[in-house]
Structures are given as structure tokens and as C-alpha cells.
Coordinates of C-alpha atoms in Angstrom, one line a residue:
F2 CA 104.2 276.0 221.2
F3 CA 106.9 273.4 220.6
S4 CA 109.0 272.1 223.5
K5 CA 112.7 272.3 223.1
Y6 CA 112.6 268.6 223.5
A7 CA 110.3 268.0 220.6
I8 CA 111.5 265.5 218.0
I9 CA 112.1 267.2 214.7
N10 CA 112.2 265.3 211.4
L11 CA 115.5 266.2 209.9
D12 CA 115.1 264.0 206.8
K13 CA 116.2 266.1 203.8
K14 CA 114.1 266.0 200.7
E15 CA 115.8 265.0 197.5
D16 CA 116.5 267.7 195.1
P17 CA 114.5 267.5 191.8
M18 CA 116.2 265.8 188.9
T19 CA 117.8 268.2 186.4
I20 CA 119.0 267.6 182.9
K21 CA 122.1 269.4 181.7
E22 CA 124.6 269.3 178.9
I23 CA 127.8 267.8 180.1
D24 CA 131.4 267.6 178.9
G25 CA 132.3 264.7 176.7
N26 CA 135.0 263.4 179.1
V27 CA 132.6 263.4 182.0
F28 CA 130.1 261.5 179.9
G29 CA 132.8 259.0 178.8
E30 CA 133.8 258.2 182.3
F31 CA 130.1 257.7 183.3
A32 CA 129.4 255.6 180.2
S33 CA 132.3 253.3 180.7
N34 CA 130.9 252.1 184.0
H35 CA 127.2 251.8 183.1
M36 CA 125.5 248.4 182.8
L37 CA 124.4 249.3 179.2
K38 CA 127.8 250.5 178.0
N39 CA 128.4 250.1 174.3
Y40 CA 130.7 251.8 171.8
F41 CA 127.9 253.8 170.3
Q42 CA 127.5 255.6 173.6
T43 CA 131.1 256.8 173.9
K44 CA 132.8 260.1 173.4
E45 CA 134.8 258.5 170.6
Y46 CA 131.7 257.7 168.7
G47 CA 130.5 261.2 169.3
D48 CA 133.8 262.6 167.9
L49 CA 133.4 260.4 164.8
M50 CA 129.8 261.5 164.2
K51 CA 130.9 265.2 164.2
Y52 CA 132.2 264.5 160.7
S53 CA 128.7 263.5 159.6
D54 CA 125.6 265.7 159.1
F55 CA 124.7 265.3 162.8
S56 CA 125.5 267.7 165.6
V57 CA 126.6 266.1 168.9
M58 CA 125.7 266.8 172.5
Y59 CA 126.0 264.9 175.8
I60 CA 123.4 265.2 178.4
G61 CA 123.4 264.1 182.1
A62 CA 120.7 263.7 184.6
F63 CA 121.7 264.9 188.1
Q64 CA 120.1 264.4 191.5
N65 CA 121.7 265.8 194.6
N66 CA 124.6 266.8 192.3
I67 CA 125.2 263.1 191.4
L68 CA 125.2 262.0 187.8
I69 CA 122.6 259.2 187.6
A70 CA 121.9 258.8 183.9
A71 CA 123.3 260.2 180.6
S72 CA 123.3 259.9 176.9
L73 CA 125.1 260.9 173.7
I74 CA 122.5 262.6 171.6
L75 CA 123.0 263.0 167.8
H76 CA 120.7 265.7 166.4
K77 CA 119.9 267.4 163.1
S78 CA 117.3 269.6 161.4
I79 CA 114.3 267.8 159.9
G80 CA 112.1 270.7 159.1
T81 CA 111.8 274.5 159.5
G82 CA 112.6 275.2 163.1
M83 CA 112.4 271.5 164.0
R84 CA 115.0 269.0 165.0
Y85 CA 115.1 265.4 166.0
G86 CA 117.6 263.5 168.2
Y87 CA 119.0 260.1 168.2
A88 CA 120.5 258.2 171.2
P89 CA 122.3 255.3 169.5
R90 CA 121.7 252.1 171.5
G91 CA 119.5 254.1 173.9
F92 CA 119.9 256.3 177.0
L93 CA 122.2 255.1 179.7
V94 CA 119.6 254.8 182.4
D95 CA 118.3 252.0 184.6
Y96 CA 115.2 251.1 182.6
Y97 CA 114.1 248.7 185.4
D98 CA 113.9 251.5 188.0
T99 CA 110.4 252.6 187.2
D100 CA 110.5 255.9 189.1
L101 CA 113.9 256.9 187.7
L102 CA 112.9 256.0 184.2
S103 CA 109.6 258.0 184.5
E104 CA 111.3 261.1 185.9
F105 CA 114.2 260.9 183.5
T106 CA 111.8 260.6 180.5
K107 CA 109.8 263.6 181.7
K108 CA 112.9 265.8 182.2
V109 CA 114.3 264.7 178.8
K110 CA 111.1 265.7 177.1
D111 CA 111.1 269.1 178.8
F112 CA 114.7 269.7 178.0
F113 CA 114.4 269.0 174.3
F114 CA 110.9 270.6 173.9
K115 CA 112.5 273.9 174.8
R116 CA 115.1 273.4 172.1
G117 CA 112.6 272.7 169.2
F118 CA 112.9 268.9 169.1
A119 CA 110.1 266.8 167.7
F120 CA 111.3 263.4 169.0
I121 CA 114.3 261.4 170.3
K122 CA 114.9 258.0 168.7
I123 CA 116.4 255.2 170.8
N124 CA 117.2 251.5 170.2
P125 CA 118.5 250.1 173.5
E126 CA 120.5 246.9 173.8
I127 CA 117.8 245.3 175.9
T128 CA 117.0 241.7 175.0
Y129 CA 113.4 240.9 173.9
S130 CA 114.2 237.3 173.1
T131 CA 116.9 234.7 172.5
I132 CA 116.6 232.8 169.2
N133 CA 117.1 229.2 168.4
F134 CA 117.6 228.9 164.7
D135 CA 117.8 225.1 164.7
E136 CA 114.3 224.8 166.2
K137 CA 113.1 228.0 164.6
S138 CA 111.9 229.3 167.9
K139 CA 112.2 232.3 170.3
T140 CA 112.4 232.5 174.1
I141 CA 110.8 235.8 175.0
S142 CA 111.8 237.7 178.2
S143 CA 108.6 238.4 180.0
R144 CA 110.3 241.2 182.0
N145 CA 111.4 243.1 178.9
K146 CA 108.1 242.5 177.2
K147 CA 106.5 244.4 180.1
L148 CA 109.2 247.1 179.8
I149 CA 108.0 247.8 176.2
D150 CA 104.5 248.5 177.6
Q151 CA 106.0 250.7 180.3
L152 CA 107.9 252.7 177.7
K153 CA 104.7 253.1 175.6
N154 CA 102.9 254.5 178.7
L155 CA 105.7 257.0 179.2
G156 CA 105.3 258.4 175.7
Y157 CA 107.6 256.3 173.6
D158 CA 106.2 255.2 170.3
K159 CA 107.2 251.6 169.5
L160 CA 108.1 251.4 165.8
K161 CA 107.3 248.5 163.6
D162 CA 109.6 245.5 164.1
N163 CA 111.9 244.8 161.2
L164 CA 112.6 241.4 159.8
Y165 CA 115.8 242.3 157.9
F166 CA 117.9 245.5 158.2
E167 CA 115.3 248.3 157.9
S168 CA 116.2 249.8 161.3
L169 CA 119.2 252.1 162.0
L170 CA 121.0 249.3 163.9
P171 CA 120.6 245.5 163.8
K172 CA 117.7 244.2 165.9
Y173 CA 119.1 240.6 165.8
T174 CA 122.7 240.2 167.0
P175 CA 124.8 237.1 167.2
I176 CA 127.1 237.2 170.2
I177 CA 129.9 234.8 171.1
N178 CA 131.0 234.4 174.7
L179 CA 134.7 234.1 174.1
Q180 CA 135.9 232.8 177.5
S181 CA 133.6 229.8 177.5
Y182 CA 133.9 229.2 173.7
D183 CA 135.0 225.8 172.6
K184 CA 136.1 225.7 169.0
N185 CA 135.4 221.9 168.9
V186 CA 131.7 222.9 168.4
L187 CA 132.7 223.9 164.9
D188 CA 132.3 221.6 161.9
K189 CA 135.3 219.2 161.6
N190 CA 135.8 220.0 157.9
M191 CA 136.1 223.7 158.9
L192 CA 138.7 223.0 161.5
D193 CA 140.7 220.8 159.1
N194 CA 140.7 223.7 156.6
M195 CA 141.8 226.2 159.2
K196 CA 144.9 224.0 159.9
K197 CA 145.5 223.5 156.2
Y198 CA 145.5 227.3 155.6
E199 CA 148.1 227.9 158.3
L200 CA 150.4 225.2 156.9
S201 CA 150.0 226.8 153.5
G202 CA 151.4 230.2 154.5
V203 CA 148.2 232.0 155.4
K204 CA 148.2 234.0 158.7
I205 CA 146.6 236.9 160.4
V206 CA 148.6 240.1 161.0
S207 CA 147.9 243.5 162.6
G208 CA 147.5 246.5 160.3
G209 CA 147.6 250.3 160.8
E210 CA 146.4 253.5 159.2
N211 CA 148.6 252.9 156.1
D212 CA 146.8 249.6 155.4
L213 CA 143.3 251.1 155.3
E214 CA 143.4 251.7 151.6
T215 CA 144.4 248.1 151.0
F216 CA 141.6 246.9 153.3
Y217 CA 139.0 249.2 151.6
K218 CA 139.6 247.5 148.3
F219 CA 138.0 244.4 149.7
V220 CA 134.9 246.2 151.1
D221 CA 131.8 245.5 149.1
D222 CA 129.6 248.4 150.4
K223 CA 131.4 251.5 149.1
E224 CA 128.2 253.5 148.6
T225 CA 127.4 254.2 152.2
K226 CA 130.9 254.2 153.8
T227 CA 133.8 255.8 152.0
L228 CA 137.6 255.3 152.6
T229 CA 137.6 258.7 154.2
Y230 CA 135.0 257.5 156.7
Y231 CA 137.1 254.5 157.7
K232 CA 140.2 256.8 158.1
Y233 CA 138.2 259.2 160.4
F234 CA 136.9 256.2 162.3
Y235 CA 140.3 254.6 162.7
N236 CA 142.1 257.8 163.7
T237 CA 139.3 258.8 166.2
F238 CA 139.2 255.4 168.0
V239 CA 142.9 254.5 167.9
K240 CA 143.7 257.4 170.3
S241 CA 141.8 255.4 173.0
N242 CA 143.1 252.0 171.8
M243 CA 139.5 251.1 170.7
V244 CA 140.2 249.9 167.2
D245 CA 142.1 247.1 165.4
L246 CA 142.7 246.5 161.7
L247 CA 143.4 242.8 161.2
L248 CA 144.6 241.5 157.9
I249 CA 144.9 238.1 156.3
E250 CA 148.3 237.6 154.6
V251 CA 149.5 234.9 152.3
N252 CA 153.2 234.0 151.7
Y253 CA 153.5 233.0 148.0
D254 CA 156.5 230.8 148.3
T255 CA 155.1 228.7 151.2
Y256 CA 151.7 228.7 149.5
V257 CA 153.0 227.4 146.1
K258 CA 155.1 224.7 147.7
Y259 CA 152.0 223.5 149.7
L260 CA 149.8 223.6 146.6
Q261 CA 152.4 221.6 144.6
K262 CA 152.3 218.8 147.2
E263 CA 148.5 219.0 147.3
Y264 CA 148.4 218.7 143.5
I265 CA 150.7 215.6 143.5
F266 CA 148.4 214.0 146.1
E267 CA 145.3 214.8 144.1
Q268 CA 146.9 213.7 140.8
E269 CA 147.6 210.2 142.2
K270 CA 144.0 210.0 143.5
N271 CA 142.7 211.2 140.2
E272 CA 144.6 208.6 138.2
K273 CA 143.2 205.8 140.4
I274 CA 139.6 207.2 139.8
N275 CA 140.3 207.3 136.1
I276 CA 141.2 203.6 136.1
E277 CA 138.0 202.9 138.0
F278 CA 136.0 205.0 135.6
H279 CA 137.5 203.3 132.5
D280 CA 136.3 199.9 133.9
N281 CA 132.9 201.2 135.0
P282 CA 132.0 204.2 132.7
N283 CA 128.3 204.1 133.7
N284 CA 128.9 204.2 137.4
A285 CA 127.4 207.5 138.7
D286 CA 129.3 207.4 142.0
I287 CA 132.7 207.0 140.2
Y288 CA 131.8 209.7 137.7
N289 CA 130.9 212.2 140.4
R290 CA 134.2 211.5 142.3
K291 CA 136.1 211.9 139.0
M292 CA 134.4 215.3 138.3
K293 CA 135.1 216.5 141.9
S294 CA 138.8 215.5 141.6
D295 CA 139.1 217.2 138.2
Q296 CA 137.7 220.4 139.7
I297 CA 140.1 220.2 142.6
M298 CA 143.1 219.8 140.3
A299 CA 141.8 222.7 138.1
R300 CA 141.4 224.9 141.2
I301 CA 144.9 224.1 142.5
S302 CA 146.4 224.8 139.1
S303 CA 144.7 228.1 138.9
D304 CA 145.9 229.1 142.4
I305 CA 149.5 228.1 141.5
A306 CA 149.4 230.2 138.4
T307 CA 148.0 233.2 140.3
A308 CA 150.7 233.0 142.9
N309 CA 153.5 232.4 140.3
N310 CA 152.3 235.5 138.4
R311 CA 152.5 237.6 141.6
M312 CA 156.1 236.3 142.3
K313 CA 157.1 237.3 138.7
D314 CA 156.5 240.9 139.9
N315 CA 158.8 240.2 142.9
D316 CA 155.9 240.1 145.3
I317 CA 156.7 237.8 148.2
K318 CA 153.4 238.1 150.1
E319 CA 150.0 239.7 149.7
I320 CA 147.1 240.9 151.9
I321 CA 144.0 239.0 150.8
G322 CA 141.4 240.1 153.4
G323 CA 140.8 242.1 156.5
A324 CA 138.5 243.1 159.3
F325 CA 137.8 246.5 160.9
I326 CA 137.2 245.9 164.6
V327 CA 136.1 248.1 167.6
K328 CA 137.1 247.2 171.1
Y329 CA 135.3 248.5 174.1
Q330 CA 135.2 247.3 177.7
G331 CA 135.9 243.6 177.1
R332 CA 133.6 243.4 174.0
I333 CA 134.7 243.5 170.4
T334 CA 132.5 244.2 167.4
I335 CA 133.3 243.3 163.8
I336 CA 132.4 246.5 161.9
M337 CA 133.3 245.4 158.4
T338 CA 135.2 242.7 156.6
G339 CA 136.3 242.1 153.1
N340 CA 138.4 239.7 151.1
N341 CA 140.0 238.9 147.8
S342 CA 138.4 235.9 146.1
E343 CA 141.1 235.3 143.5
F344 CA 142.6 232.5 145.5
T345 CA 139.8 230.0 145.2
G346 CA 141.5 227.5 147.5
I347 CA 141.4 229.8 150.5
D348 CA 138.1 230.6 152.3
V349 CA 139.5 233.9 153.5
K350 CA 136.4 235.1 155.3
T351 CA 135.9 231.9 157.3
Y352 CA 139.6 231.9 158.3
L353 CA 139.4 235.6 159.2
Y354 CA 136.4 235.1 161.6
Y355 CA 138.0 231.9 163.0
K356 CA 141.2 233.7 163.9
I357 CA 139.4 236.7 165.3
I358 CA 137.7 234.4 167.8
E359 CA 140.9 232.6 168.6
E360 CA 143.1 235.8 169.0
Y361 CA 140.7 237.8 171.1
K362 CA 139.8 234.9 173.3
K363 CA 143.5 234.5 174.0
A364 CA 143.8 238.2 174.7
G365 CA 141.1 237.9 177.4
Y366 CA 138.2 239.7 175.8
L367 CA 134.8 238.6 176.9
Y368 CA 132.4 238.9 174.0
L369 CA 132.4 239.0 170.2
D370 CA 129.6 240.8 168.5
L371 CA 129.2 239.4 164.9
N372 CA 127.1 242.5 164.1
G373 CA 123.7 241.6 162.8
I374 CA 121.7 238.9 161.0
T375 CA 118.0 238.5 160.2
A376 CA 115.3 236.5 161.9
D377 CA 113.7 235.1 158.7
F378 CA 113.6 231.4 159.2
S379 CA 112.4 230.7 155.7
E380 CA 114.3 229.2 152.8
T381 CA 113.5 232.3 150.7
N382 CA 115.3 234.6 153.1
P383 CA 117.4 236.9 150.9
Y384 CA 120.0 237.0 153.6
K385 CA 120.0 233.3 154.1
E386 CA 123.7 233.0 153.2
L387 CA 124.7 235.8 155.6
N388 CA 122.8 234.0 158.4
K389 CA 124.3 230.7 157.5
F390 CA 127.8 232.1 157.6
K391 CA 127.6 233.7 161.0
L392 CA 125.6 230.9 162.6
K393 CA 128.2 228.3 161.7
Y394 CA 130.3 229.8 164.5
K395 CA 127.6 228.8 167.0
P396 CA 126.8 232.2 168.6
Q397 CA 123.9 233.0 170.8
V398 CA 121.4 235.2 168.9
Y399 CA 119.7 238.0 170.8
E400 CA 116.7 240.0 169.6
Y401 CA 116.6 243.5 171.1
I402 CA 113.4 245.4 171.9
G403 CA 113.8 247.5 168.7
E404 CA 113.4 251.2 167.9
L405 CA 111.3 253.6 169.9
D406 CA 110.6 257.3 169.4
L407 CA 110.2 259.4 172.5
I408 CA 107.6 262.0 171.3
V409 CA 108.8 265.4 172.6
N410 CA 106.5 267.7 170.7
K411 CA 103.4 265.9 169.4
P412 CA 102.2 268.7 167.0
F413 CA 105.7 268.8 165.5
H414 CA 105.8 265.0 165.2
Q415 CA 102.4 264.8 163.6
L416 CA 103.3 267.6 161.1
L417 CA 106.6 265.8 160.2
W418 CA 104.7 262.5 159.7
S419 CA 101.9 264.0 157.6
T420 CA 104.4 265.7 155.3
N421 CA 106.4 262.4 154.9
K422 CA 109.6 263.9 156.3
I423 CA 110.0 261.2 159.0
Q424 CA 109.4 258.4 156.4
K425 CA 111.9 260.0 154.0
E426 CA 114.6 260.5 156.7
F427 CA 114.5 256.9 158.0
Y428 CA 113.4 254.8 155.0
K429 CA 115.8 251.9 154.4
P430 CA 114.9 249.2 151.9
A431 CA 114.3 245.9 153.5
I432 CA 116.5 244.1 151.0
K433 CA 119.7 245.6 149.6
K434 CA 120.3 244.9 145.9

């Protein structure tokens, strides 16, 4: 028998983890405080994707009635009676808590197995390496390299690493730490040009919904993202103050007056070079300087003519470029930019990025995501110019661990693979034409 004085262990066992669908607002509050927070894992992004061919759900993992992990899951049919899910930028779970990750993964598989899912795709923002493009080298995180092996052991299928943009989201991302950023690291000629543009009547202004059509005219990729898409995107995110449309504007009158002064200066320089060339017609250096000066004068004349033609139509100013930007928890992401190339004397895109860095640093934001480059160090890289443009702002480049598929139903997954349905669904050409 037990004495009334016996010590009884009153430690209460933890309740088993349960996965449930949760309300979007509950998810949004949890997501905004998670260490892996990103705009892809928000209620706003879920609302945006409702306009796509995906269906949307939010799941939460509960233990002792406390929400300890969650995810936005996009899902769609991929075969008769079969579906797949996609957690953009991965589940919001502590990947370094081995027991939690293991239990969460098991419960997620059980939850979605009962609902006819074949797999769940994830691509977490977990750094595999930092990249030094000057030295063409990588510094690999040993901790996160081990994490990939742990995920494989838990049933995640690590997909082939891409070199370009074959995956759903960029694997290589240039990030600028805004608060520690010093613009003096930039090329001196670039800084001089930025000052020149501001003196010549070029400035950055805020736009709104009514300016989306103007912005869209500058967007190169009109095949995958329509004007309607950007309108939905803007109207969905603006409700939570999560989007900005920034525009580059040129004032014609100020611009022409600046160009006229620039032309007079270059004309005087050109006349001196012509005298030198007349005396030394075989001097290659003088000839090259003459050709360069002639080109500058032709460019200035062309820009003056373009601006004067605009003013004939009683136009005072014009939007010549813009950027669609998402803001979330101290981080800004450049979603898309575009510009008018008619004014050859203005490097609109460079000025646009320069002003984005300047304005958001001033506003107290922490990070700027330049949204994807490639890790091909070779001279034959088809995206070499894209890399060169973004790297000139001196960002830190991170390589994430890549895409993984959590296999929920192995027979379903094998069937989808053998019938080429998975390949067809996710195929993206390595190089866009």
C-alpha cells in the first residue's frame, strides 16, 4: 500500500503535437514574430495567391494549446485525386530544434496524407553559404550543411541545385544591410553621375494605384506577370502598408537647361581636341578622345531634341522609370523595376536603385533584398550583366539551402514522377530568351 506521505510525481506529460488549419489573422500574427519571417509567409501573400490557380490554407502546430510552428500552404491538383502543396520560403518552424522538426514533419505528413497530397515543396531562407564574387569563392555554413542531411533523413527530397533561375524562387540573393551601408564604397564615377542627375531635374517620387499602368509600360517581362497581377498585388498589400511604388521623374525645363550648359562645356572641349587632332592626325589617343567627345555631343543633342519634343506637347515632366517594392518587418524587397531608355544621358536604373538604398536607409529600414542573381562565375554566364549591375552596389550574397520536397505519399509521388507530371509542373528553362 502507499503511505499518505508517499512522494507522488506530479509532472504532467506534454500533450501530443497536433496540426490544424488556422485563421489567416492568427497565422499572420504568429508569422510576423517568427525568426524566419518573410513576405511570402504572410496572410497578404496568401490573399494575393487566391487570385492564382492555387488554393490557400494556413496550418498551425499546437502543443499544450500553444502555437509553436505554422505555414502558409499553397496547393493545387496535379493528377486525378492527387494534390501537392507549396510552402513558399519554407515552414515557419525552428529547424535547429531536432525534436521539434522531427515531430512537426511527421505530423505534417500525416495531416496531408489524409487529404490526398503527394508532397509539399519548401525552399527555406536558410543560408548554405556566403559568396565572394571577387575571389570566386564560397564560405559554407557547416551547421546548415548538416541540416540538409537531417532533412533528408526526415523524408525531404533535396532537389538538384540550380545555377541560374530554374527554381521557383532565387537560390542566390544579394542583401544590403541598410543601417551599416556606406555609399562611399560605390564607384566614384557612379556617385558623380547620381549628383549630376539630381542637378538636371531627375528625382524619385512616390506613386499610387493610378500610376501602375505607367509603371507597367517599363516592365520587360509581360508574359508571366500581367498588369492585372500588379494591380491585385498592390491593392492586396497596400491595405497593410506593405507596398510602395517608386517612380523616377524628369522635369523637362530643368533637364534641357542643364543639358545646354553641358553641351557648351563639351563643345569647348571638342574644339580644343579638334585643334590637337588637326596638328596630329595620326595620334591614336587624340583620335579616341575626339570620337568620345563627338559621341557625347551627339547624345546631348539627342536628349535635348527628345525633351523639346515633349515640351511642344505641353508636357512639363515625365515618369521614366519605377520600382515595385514590398515592405515587411524592416526588410524591403525589390519585386520589379523598369525604365524608359529614350533619354540616353540618364542611367535610370542605376539612379533608381541608388535612391532606393538612400531613401529606405533614411526611413530606418534594416535590409534591402535585391532579389536574385546567379552563381556562375564564368565570363560566359548569360546573366553576367544582371550580376554585374546588382553587385556594383556591394551587397552580401547569400546562397540558400535550395528546394526540398517533403514526400507525403511515396506511391503518389513515384506515379507523378514516372508520368512526367512533376517535371512538367516545375520545369523552368535555365536561361530565358
